[in-house]
PDB file of C-alpha atoms in Angstrom:
ATOM      1  CA  ALA G 296      43.387 -57.622  44.057  1.00 72.00           C
ATOM      2  CA  GLN G 297      42.147 -56.269  40.814  1.00 77.00           C
ATOM      3  CA  SER G 298      40.314 -58.515  38.378  1.00 88.00           C
ATOM      4  CA  VAL G 299      38.550 -58.314  35.054  1.00 93.00           C
ATOM      5  CA  THR G 300      35.678 -60.548  34.030  1.00 95.00           C
ATOM      6  CA  GLN G 301      34.331 -61.089  30.559  1.00 96.00           C
ATOM      7  CA  PRO G 302      31.246 -63.259  31.140  1.00 96.00           C
ATOM      8  CA  ASP G 303      30.858 -64.377  27.539  1.00 95.00           C
ATOM      9  CA  ILE G 304      33.514 -66.746  26.254  1.00 94.00           C
ATOM     10  CA  HIS G 305      32.019 -66.957  22.773  1.00 96.00           C
ATOM     11  CA  ILE G 306      29.474 -64.787  20.976  1.00 97.00           C
ATOM     12  CA  THR G 307      28.004 -65.337  17.539  1.00 97.00           C
ATOM     13  CA  VAL G 308      26.218 -62.598  15.623  1.00 97.00           C
ATOM     14  CA  SER G 309      25.021 -62.102  12.080  1.00 97.00           C
ATOM     15  CA  GLU G 310      26.732 -59.589   9.866  1.00 97.00           C
ATOM     16  CA  GLY G 311      24.988 -56.256  10.179  1.00 97.00           C
ATOM     17  CA  ALA G 312      23.644 -56.986  13.639  1.00 98.00           C
ATOM     18  CA  SER G 313      24.553 -54.941  16.677  1.00 97.00           C
ATOM     19  CA  LEU G 314      27.116 -56.155  19.157  1.00 97.00           C
ATOM     20  CA  GLU G 315      27.752 -55.736  22.847  1.00 98.00           C
ATOM     21  CA  LEU G 316      30.638 -57.414  24.649  1.00 98.00           C
ATOM     22  CA  ARG G 317      30.512 -57.296  28.397  1.00 98.00           C
ATOM     23  CA  CYS G 318      33.321 -56.442  30.767  1.00 97.00           C
ATOM     24  CA  ASN G 319      33.217 -56.088  34.536  1.00 96.00           C
ATOM     25  CA  TYR G 320      36.133 -55.118  36.703  1.00 93.00           C
ATOM     26  CA  SER G 321      37.040 -55.143  40.338  1.00 89.00           C
ATOM     27  CA  TYR G 322      39.462 -52.461  41.400  1.00 79.00           C
ATOM     28  CA  GLY G 323      39.737 -50.278  44.433  1.00 71.00           C
ATOM     29  CA  ALA G 324      40.419 -47.018  42.677  1.00 74.00           C
ATOM     30  CA  THR G 325      39.453 -45.260  39.493  1.00 71.00           C
ATOM     31  CA  PRO G 326      40.472 -47.649  36.761  1.00 80.00           C
ATOM     32  CA  TYR G 327      42.109 -47.100  33.468  1.00 88.00           C
ATOM     33  CA  LEU G 328      40.183 -49.310  31.052  1.00 91.00           C
ATOM     34  CA  PHE G 329      41.065 -50.727  27.671  1.00 93.00           C
ATOM     35  CA  TRP G 330      39.631 -52.909  24.951  1.00 96.00           C
ATOM     36  CA  TYR G 331      41.977 -54.831  22.676  1.00 95.00           C
ATOM     37  CA  VAL G 332      41.283 -57.060  19.686  1.00 96.00           C
ATOM     38  CA  GLN G 333      43.422 -60.043  18.727  1.00 92.00           C
ATOM     39  CA  SER G 334      43.237 -61.575  15.283  1.00 88.00           C
ATOM     40  CA  PRO G 335      44.979 -64.868  14.477  1.00 80.00           C
ATOM     41  CA  GLY G 336      48.657 -64.349  13.788  1.00 74.00           C
ATOM     42  CA  GLN G 337      48.522 -60.714  14.816  1.00 77.00           C
ATOM     43  CA  GLY G 338      49.280 -58.835  17.976  1.00 81.00           C
ATOM     44  CA  LEU G 339      46.682 -57.269  20.208  1.00 89.00           C
ATOM     45  CA  GLN G 340      45.443 -54.010  18.769  1.00 91.00           C
ATOM     46  CA  LEU G 341      44.060 -51.234  20.949  1.00 91.00           C
ATOM     47  CA  LEU G 342      40.451 -50.411  20.098  1.00 95.00           C
ATOM     48  CA  LEU G 343      39.845 -47.736  22.707  1.00 94.00           C
ATOM     49  CA  LYS G 344      40.714 -46.639  26.200  1.00 91.00           C
ATOM     50  CA  TYR G 345      39.153 -44.758  29.086  1.00 91.00           C
ATOM     51  CA  PHE G 346      41.142 -42.640  31.482  1.00 85.00           C
ATOM     52  CA  SER G 347      38.735 -39.985  32.663  1.00 83.00           C
ATOM     53  CA  GLY G 348      36.115 -37.541  31.456  1.00 86.00           C
ATOM     54  CA  ASP G 349      33.315 -38.507  29.115  1.00 89.00           C
ATOM     55  CA  THR G 350      32.180 -42.009  30.007  1.00 91.00           C
ATOM     56  CA  LEU G 351      31.307 -42.848  26.411  1.00 96.00           C
ATOM     57  CA  VAL G 352      34.505 -43.516  24.532  1.00 96.00           C
ATOM     58  CA  GLN G 353      34.838 -43.766  20.784  1.00 96.00           C
ATOM     59  CA  GLY G 354      37.420 -46.068  19.276  1.00 96.00           C
ATOM     60  CA  ILE G 355      38.663 -47.325  15.970  1.00 94.00           C
ATOM     61  CA  LYS G 356      36.718 -49.478  13.526  1.00 95.00           C
ATOM     62  CA  GLY G 357      33.381 -48.037  14.666  1.00 97.00           C
ATOM     63  CA  PHE G 358      33.578 -49.389  18.225  1.00 98.00           C
ATOM     64  CA  GLU G 359      32.553 -47.534  21.341  1.00 98.00           C
ATOM     65  CA  ALA G 360      32.493 -48.376  25.036  1.00 98.00           C
ATOM     66  CA  GLU G 361      30.730 -46.912  28.024  1.00 96.00           C
ATOM     67  CA  PHE G 362      32.187 -46.711  31.495  1.00 94.00           C
ATOM     68  CA  LYS G 363      29.580 -47.208  34.206  1.00 94.00           C
ATOM     69  CA  ARG G 364      31.093 -46.764  37.606  1.00 91.00           C
ATOM     70  CA  SER G 365      27.954 -47.873  39.461  1.00 91.00           C
ATOM     71  CA  GLN G 366      28.018 -51.199  37.634  1.00 93.00           C
ATOM     72  CA  SER G 367      31.810 -51.550  37.457  1.00 93.00           C
ATOM     73  CA  SER G 368      31.397 -52.181  33.771  1.00 95.00           C
ATOM     74  CA  PHE G 369      33.022 -51.132  30.531  1.00 97.00           C
ATOM     75  CA  ASN G 370      31.011 -52.791  27.781  1.00 98.00           C
ATOM     76  CA  LEU G 371      32.099 -52.642  24.161  1.00 98.00           C
ATOM     77  CA  ARG G 372      29.522 -51.929  21.465  1.00 98.00           C
ATOM     78  CA  LYS G 373      29.231 -51.693  17.732  1.00 98.00           C
ATOM     79  CA  PRO G 374      25.983 -50.847  15.949  1.00 97.00           C
ATOM     80  CA  SER G 375      26.625 -52.979  12.860  1.00 97.00           C
ATOM     81  CA  VAL G 376      29.111 -55.820  12.795  1.00 98.00           C
ATOM     82  CA  HIS G 377      31.212 -56.625   9.751  1.00 96.00           C
ATOM     83  CA  TRP G 378      32.606 -60.054   8.904  1.00 96.00           C
ATOM     84  CA  SER G 379      36.105 -58.662   9.442  1.00 95.00           C
ATOM     85  CA  ASP G 380      35.265 -58.021  13.102  1.00 96.00           C
ATOM     86  CA  ALA G 381      35.515 -61.742  13.835  1.00 96.00           C
ATOM     87  CA  ALA G 382      38.355 -62.024  16.346  1.00 96.00           C
ATOM     88  CA  GLU G 383      39.007 -62.334  20.060  1.00 95.00           C
ATOM     89  CA  TYR G 384      38.381 -59.296  22.226  1.00 97.00           C
ATOM     90  CA  PHE G 385      40.060 -58.549  25.521  1.00 96.00           C
ATOM     91  CA  CYS G 386      39.088 -56.079  28.169  1.00 96.00           C
ATOM     92  CA  ALA G 387      41.895 -54.848  30.420  1.00 93.00           C
ATOM     93  CA  VAL G 388      42.317 -52.650  33.445  1.00 90.00           C
ATOM     94  CA  GLY G 389      45.430 -50.631  34.044  1.00 84.00           C
ATOM     95  CA  LEU G 390      46.948 -50.336  37.450  1.00 72.00           C
ATOM     96  CA  ALA G 391      48.013 -46.909  38.564  1.00 63.00           C
ATOM     97  CA  GLY G 392      49.264 -47.509  42.055  1.00 57.00           C
ATOM     98  CA  GLY G 393      52.694 -48.134  43.520  1.00 53.00           C
ATOM     99  CA  THR G 394      54.792 -50.875  42.055  1.00 54.00           C
ATOM    100  CA  SER G 395      51.937 -51.938  39.795  1.00 56.00           C
ATOM    101  CA  TYR G 396      51.956 -48.700  37.878  1.00 60.00           C
ATOM    102  CA  GLY G 397      51.566 -49.197  34.166  1.00 69.00           C
ATOM    103  CA  LYS G 398      50.647 -52.871  34.286  1.00 80.00           C
ATOM    104  CA  LEU G 399      47.594 -54.339  32.606  1.00 87.00           C
ATOM    105  CA  THR G 400      45.279 -57.034  33.941  1.00 89.00           C
ATOM    106  CA  PHE G 401      43.307 -58.772  31.212  1.00 93.00           C
ATOM    107  CA  GLY G 402      39.962 -60.480  31.129  1.00 94.00           C
ATOM    108  CA  GLN G 403      39.592 -63.987  29.757  1.00 93.00           C
ATOM    109  CA  GLY G 404      38.644 -62.817  26.319  1.00 95.00           C
ATOM    110  CA  THR G 405      35.510 -63.131  24.190  1.00 96.00           C
ATOM    111  CA  ILE G 406      35.661 -64.855  20.832  1.00 96.00           C
ATOM    112  CA  LEU G 407      33.398 -63.207  18.288  1.00 97.00           C
ATOM    113  CA  THR G 408      32.096 -65.213  15.345  1.00 97.00           C
ATOM    114  CA  VAL G 409      30.255 -63.399  12.577  1.00 97.00           C
ATOM    115  CA  HIS G 410      27.811 -65.257  10.347  1.00 95.00           C
ATOM    116  CA  PRO G 411      27.235 -63.939   6.818  1.00 89.00           C
TER     117      PRO G 411
ATOM    118  CA  GLY X  73      50.711 -47.288  14.196  1.00 66.00           C
ATOM    119  CA  ALA X  74      53.755 -48.640  15.969  1.00 79.00           C
ATOM    120  CA  VAL X  75      54.832 -52.174  15.136  1.00 88.00           C
ATOM    121  CA  VAL X  76      56.246 -54.798  17.446  1.00 92.00           C
ATOM    122  CA  SER X  77      57.653 -58.020  16.064  1.00 94.00           C
ATOM    123  CA  GLN X  78      58.461 -61.302  17.715  1.00 96.00           C
ATOM    124  CA  HIS X  79      60.772 -64.041  16.567  1.00 96.00           C
ATOM    125  CA  PRO X  80      60.271 -66.906  16.204  1.00 97.00           C
ATOM    126  CA  SER X  81      56.531 -67.132  15.746  1.00 94.00           C
ATOM    127  CA  ARG X  82      56.573 -70.794  16.614  1.00 96.00           C
ATOM    128  CA  VAL X  83      59.196 -73.046  18.169  1.00 97.00           C
ATOM    129  CA  ILE X  84      59.287 -76.700  19.103  1.00 97.00           C
ATOM    130  CA  CYS X  85      62.075 -77.929  21.350  1.00 96.00           C
ATOM    131  CA  LYS X  86      63.077 -80.895  23.422  1.00 96.00           C
ATOM    132  CA  SER X  87      62.720 -80.919  27.165  1.00 97.00           C
ATOM    133  CA  GLY X  88      65.808 -79.555  28.884  1.00 96.00           C
ATOM    134  CA  THR X  89      66.854 -77.179  26.154  1.00 97.00           C
ATOM    135  CA  SER X  90      66.753 -73.385  26.298  1.00 97.00           C
ATOM    136  CA  VAL X  91      64.745 -71.215  23.960  1.00 97.00           C
ATOM    137  CA  LYS X  92      65.225 -67.532  23.224  1.00 97.00           C
ATOM    138  CA  ILE X  93      62.379 -65.323  22.045  1.00 98.00           C
ATOM    139  CA  GLU X  94      63.046 -61.876  20.636  1.00 97.00           C
ATOM    140  CA  CYS X  95      60.767 -58.876  20.834  1.00 96.00           C
ATOM    141  CA  ARG X  96      61.565 -55.840  18.704  1.00 95.00           C
ATOM    142  CA  SER X  97      59.972 -52.435  18.385  1.00 93.00           C
ATOM    143  CA  LEU X  98      60.392 -51.660  14.707  1.00 92.00           C
ATOM    144  CA  ASP X  99      59.616 -47.980  14.431  1.00 87.00           C
ATOM    145  CA  PHE X 100      59.889 -46.540  17.908  1.00 87.00           C
ATOM    146  CA  GLN X 101      62.099 -46.737  20.946  1.00 88.00           C
ATOM    147  CA  ALA X 102      60.615 -48.808  23.732  1.00 87.00           C
ATOM    148  CA  THR X 103      61.527 -47.628  27.191  1.00 84.00           C
ATOM    149  CA  THR X 104      59.494 -50.404  28.723  1.00 88.00           C
ATOM    150  CA  MET X 105      58.655 -53.871  27.487  1.00 91.00           C
ATOM    151  CA  PHE X 106      56.300 -56.383  29.031  1.00 92.00           C
ATOM    152  CA  TRP X 107      56.221 -60.158  28.697  1.00 96.00           C
ATOM    153  CA  TYR X 108      52.963 -62.053  28.959  1.00 95.00           C
ATOM    154  CA  ARG X 109      52.013 -65.695  28.907  1.00 95.00           C
ATOM    155  CA  GLN X 110      48.719 -66.956  27.553  1.00 91.00           C
ATOM    156  CA  PHE X 111      47.370 -70.440  28.115  1.00 84.00           C
ATOM    157  CA  PRO X 112      44.663 -71.826  25.813  1.00 79.00           C
ATOM    158  CA  LYS X 113      41.300 -70.224  26.439  1.00 75.00           C
ATOM    159  CA  GLN X 114      42.756 -68.137  29.221  1.00 81.00           C
ATOM    160  CA  SER X 115      43.753 -64.554  29.656  1.00 86.00           C
ATOM    161  CA  LEU X 116      47.136 -62.967  29.221  1.00 90.00           C
ATOM    162  CA  MET X 117      49.128 -63.130  32.423  1.00 92.00           C
ATOM    163  CA  LEU X 118      51.894 -60.624  32.963  1.00 92.00           C
ATOM    164  CA  MET X 119      55.204 -62.328  33.646  1.00 95.00           C
ATOM    165  CA  ALA X 120      57.625 -59.452  33.924  1.00 94.00           C
ATOM    166  CA  THR X 121      58.315 -55.830  33.134  1.00 91.00           C
ATOM    167  CA  SER X 122      61.628 -54.742  31.728  1.00 89.00           C
ATOM    168  CA  ASN X 123      63.084 -51.293  31.382  1.00 85.00           C
ATOM    169  CA  GLU X 124      65.975 -50.667  29.061  1.00 82.00           C
ATOM    170  CA  GLY X 125      69.279 -50.986  30.840  1.00 81.00           C
ATOM    171  CA  SER X 126      67.947 -52.312  34.112  1.00 83.00           C
ATOM    172  CA  LYS X 127      66.919 -55.617  35.582  1.00 87.00           C
ATOM    173  CA  ALA X 128      63.473 -56.940  34.862  1.00 91.00           C
ATOM    174  CA  THR X 129      60.776 -56.915  37.521  1.00 91.00           C
ATOM    175  CA  TYR X 130      59.025 -60.263  37.773  1.00 94.00           C
ATOM    176  CA  GLU X 131      55.472 -60.908  38.869  1.00 92.00           C
ATOM    177  CA  GLN X 132      54.816 -63.049  41.889  1.00 91.00           C
ATOM    178  CA  GLY X 133      55.171 -66.716  41.107  1.00 93.00           C
ATOM    179  CA  VAL X 134      57.329 -66.254  38.026  1.00 95.00           C
ATOM    180  CA  GLU X 135      60.750 -67.844  38.332  1.00 94.00           C
ATOM    181  CA  LYS X 136      63.314 -65.273  37.297  1.00 93.00           C
ATOM    182  CA  ASP X 137      66.050 -67.891  36.919  1.00 95.00           C
ATOM    183  CA  LYS X 138      63.894 -69.836  34.526  1.00 96.00           C
ATOM    184  CA  PHE X 139      62.610 -66.942  32.472  1.00 97.00           C
ATOM    185  CA  LEU X 140      65.591 -64.728  31.769  1.00 96.00           C
ATOM    186  CA  ILE X 141      64.765 -61.312  30.380  1.00 95.00           C
ATOM    187  CA  ASN X 142      67.252 -58.964  28.794  1.00 91.00           C
ATOM    188  CA  HIS X 143      66.376 -55.475  27.571  1.00 89.00           C
ATOM    189  CA  ALA X 144      69.738 -54.374  26.282  1.00 83.00           C
ATOM    190  CA  SER X 145      68.564 -51.743  23.824  1.00 90.00           C
ATOM    191  CA  LEU X 146      65.590 -49.487  23.245  1.00 90.00           C
ATOM    192  CA  THR X 147      64.343 -51.699  20.439  1.00 93.00           C
ATOM    193  CA  LEU X 148      65.048 -55.225  21.638  1.00 94.00           C
ATOM    194  CA  SER X 149      64.068 -57.385  24.564  1.00 94.00           C
ATOM    195  CA  THR X 150      64.659 -61.102  24.812  1.00 96.00           C
ATOM    196  CA  LEU X 151      63.004 -63.796  26.876  1.00 97.00           C
ATOM    197  CA  THR X 152      64.979 -66.985  27.389  1.00 97.00           C
ATOM    198  CA  VAL X 153      63.170 -70.013  28.731  1.00 97.00           C
ATOM    199  CA  THR X 154      65.937 -72.031  30.345  1.00 97.00           C
ATOM    200  CA  SER X 155      65.788 -75.800  30.667  1.00 96.00           C
ATOM    201  CA  ALA X 156      62.326 -75.831  29.183  1.00 96.00           C
ATOM    202  CA  HIS X 157      59.833 -78.497  30.227  1.00 96.00           C
ATOM    203  CA  PRO X 158      56.461 -79.461  28.770  1.00 95.00           C
ATOM    204  CA  GLU X 159      54.639 -77.330  31.324  1.00 94.00           C
ATOM    205  CA  ASP X 160      56.371 -74.286  29.849  1.00 95.00           C
ATOM    206  CA  SER X 161      54.520 -74.844  26.591  1.00 95.00           C
ATOM    207  CA  SER X 162      52.434 -71.751  26.053  1.00 95.00           C
ATOM    208  CA  PHE X 163      51.895 -68.649  23.962  1.00 94.00           C
ATOM    209  CA  TYR X 164      54.309 -65.884  24.894  1.00 96.00           C
ATOM    210  CA  ILE X 165      53.450 -62.298  23.996  1.00 96.00           C
ATOM    211  CA  CYS X 166      55.488 -59.168  24.407  1.00 95.00           C
ATOM    212  CA  SER X 167      54.411 -55.556  24.377  1.00 93.00           C
ATOM    213  CA  ALA X 168      56.358 -52.348  24.151  1.00 91.00           C
ATOM    214  CA  ARG X 169      55.721 -48.848  25.334  1.00 85.00           C
ATOM    215  CA  ALA X 170      57.578 -45.717  24.394  1.00 76.00           C
ATOM    216  CA  GLY X 171      56.944 -43.647  27.486  1.00 62.00           C
ATOM    217  CA  GLY X 172      58.129 -43.921  31.030  1.00 54.00           C
ATOM    218  CA  GLY X 173      54.934 -45.086  32.606  1.00 53.00           C
ATOM    219  CA  SER X 174      51.972 -42.933  31.807  1.00 56.00           C
ATOM    220  CA  PHE X 175      48.902 -44.651  30.487  1.00 53.00           C
ATOM    221  CA  GLN X 176      48.834 -42.011  27.826  1.00 56.00           C
ATOM    222  CA  GLU X 177      51.572 -44.100  26.277  1.00 62.00           C
ATOM    223  CA  THR X 178      49.934 -47.017  24.551  1.00 76.00           C
ATOM    224  CA  GLN X 179      51.305 -50.524  24.796  1.00 83.00           C
ATOM    225  CA  TYR X 180      51.866 -52.104  21.397  1.00 88.00           C
ATOM    226  CA  PHE X 181      51.743 -55.862  21.274  1.00 91.00           C
ATOM    227  CA  GLY X 182      53.730 -58.366  19.297  1.00 92.00           C
ATOM    228  CA  PRO X 183      52.036 -61.251  17.438  1.00 91.00           C
ATOM    229  CA  GLY X 184      53.187 -63.811  19.987  1.00 93.00           C
ATOM    230  CA  THR X 185      55.410 -66.892  19.998  1.00 96.00           C
ATOM    231  CA  ARG X 186      53.969 -70.353  20.375  1.00 95.00           C
ATOM    232  CA  LEU X 187      56.334 -72.594  22.349  1.00 96.00           C
ATOM    233  CA  LEU X 188      55.895 -76.355  22.415  1.00 96.00           C
ATOM    234  CA  VAL X 189      58.215 -78.373  24.592  1.00 96.00           C
ATOM    235  CA  LEU X 190      58.279 -82.098  23.883  1.00 96.00           C
TER     236      LEU X 190
END
C-alpha cells in the first residue's frame, strides 16, 4: 500500500533562513505528488504539485519542491522564510490506479515555527 | 482561487445524538467531494468519496451506516455522524473537485469542523 512519511513533526527556523521540509513516499508506480499548507482556521491550500516532466516544481509563495525518484522523495524548499509561513505543511501522494483513482494519501504533517 | 466552506466550524454534542456537517463549494460546481478525518497530531485520513447524484464510496474500515454522506447537488455535500460517541470526536475536513477525476483538477479544502462528543 502507498504511504507518505514526513520525518520531521516540528521544525523551527529563524525568519530569513532557508527551509527544507522532507517528504518520502512509498508507491508502486509513478506518483502524483502534492504539498499543502494548513493555517489555523483555514482549509488546506495547495502550494505545488508534480505530475510529470521537470522534477523541480515551482509553487506559490516562493516555495519549490524537487522530485527525486531514486530517493522516493519530494522535499519542499524555500530560500528565505517569512513569519507568515508559520503553519502546518502536508505532503500527499495521489493515487492513479483502479478504484483509488483521484484519492490522496497524506503524510503526518510538519509544523513550522518561525522565530523573528 | 476556489472556496470551500464548512458549517459548523465547531460542534459539541451529547453521546447518542446525530450531527450534520455541511460542505459547500461557493464559486464552482463540485463533481466530486471527499471527506477526511484528522486526529490530533495525525494525518488526514480519507473516509469517503462522493460524486453528485450517486452513492458515496467509503474507505475500508469506515462504517457507512454511521457516517452518512449525501451529495445532492453540485455545490453541497453533507456528512451526518449518526448516534455519535466520544470516539467519533475528531476534526472533519471536506474537499471538492470540479473535474471528473483527473489530477489536473485541484482539490480545494474546507476549513474543517471540530466535533466533540461528550
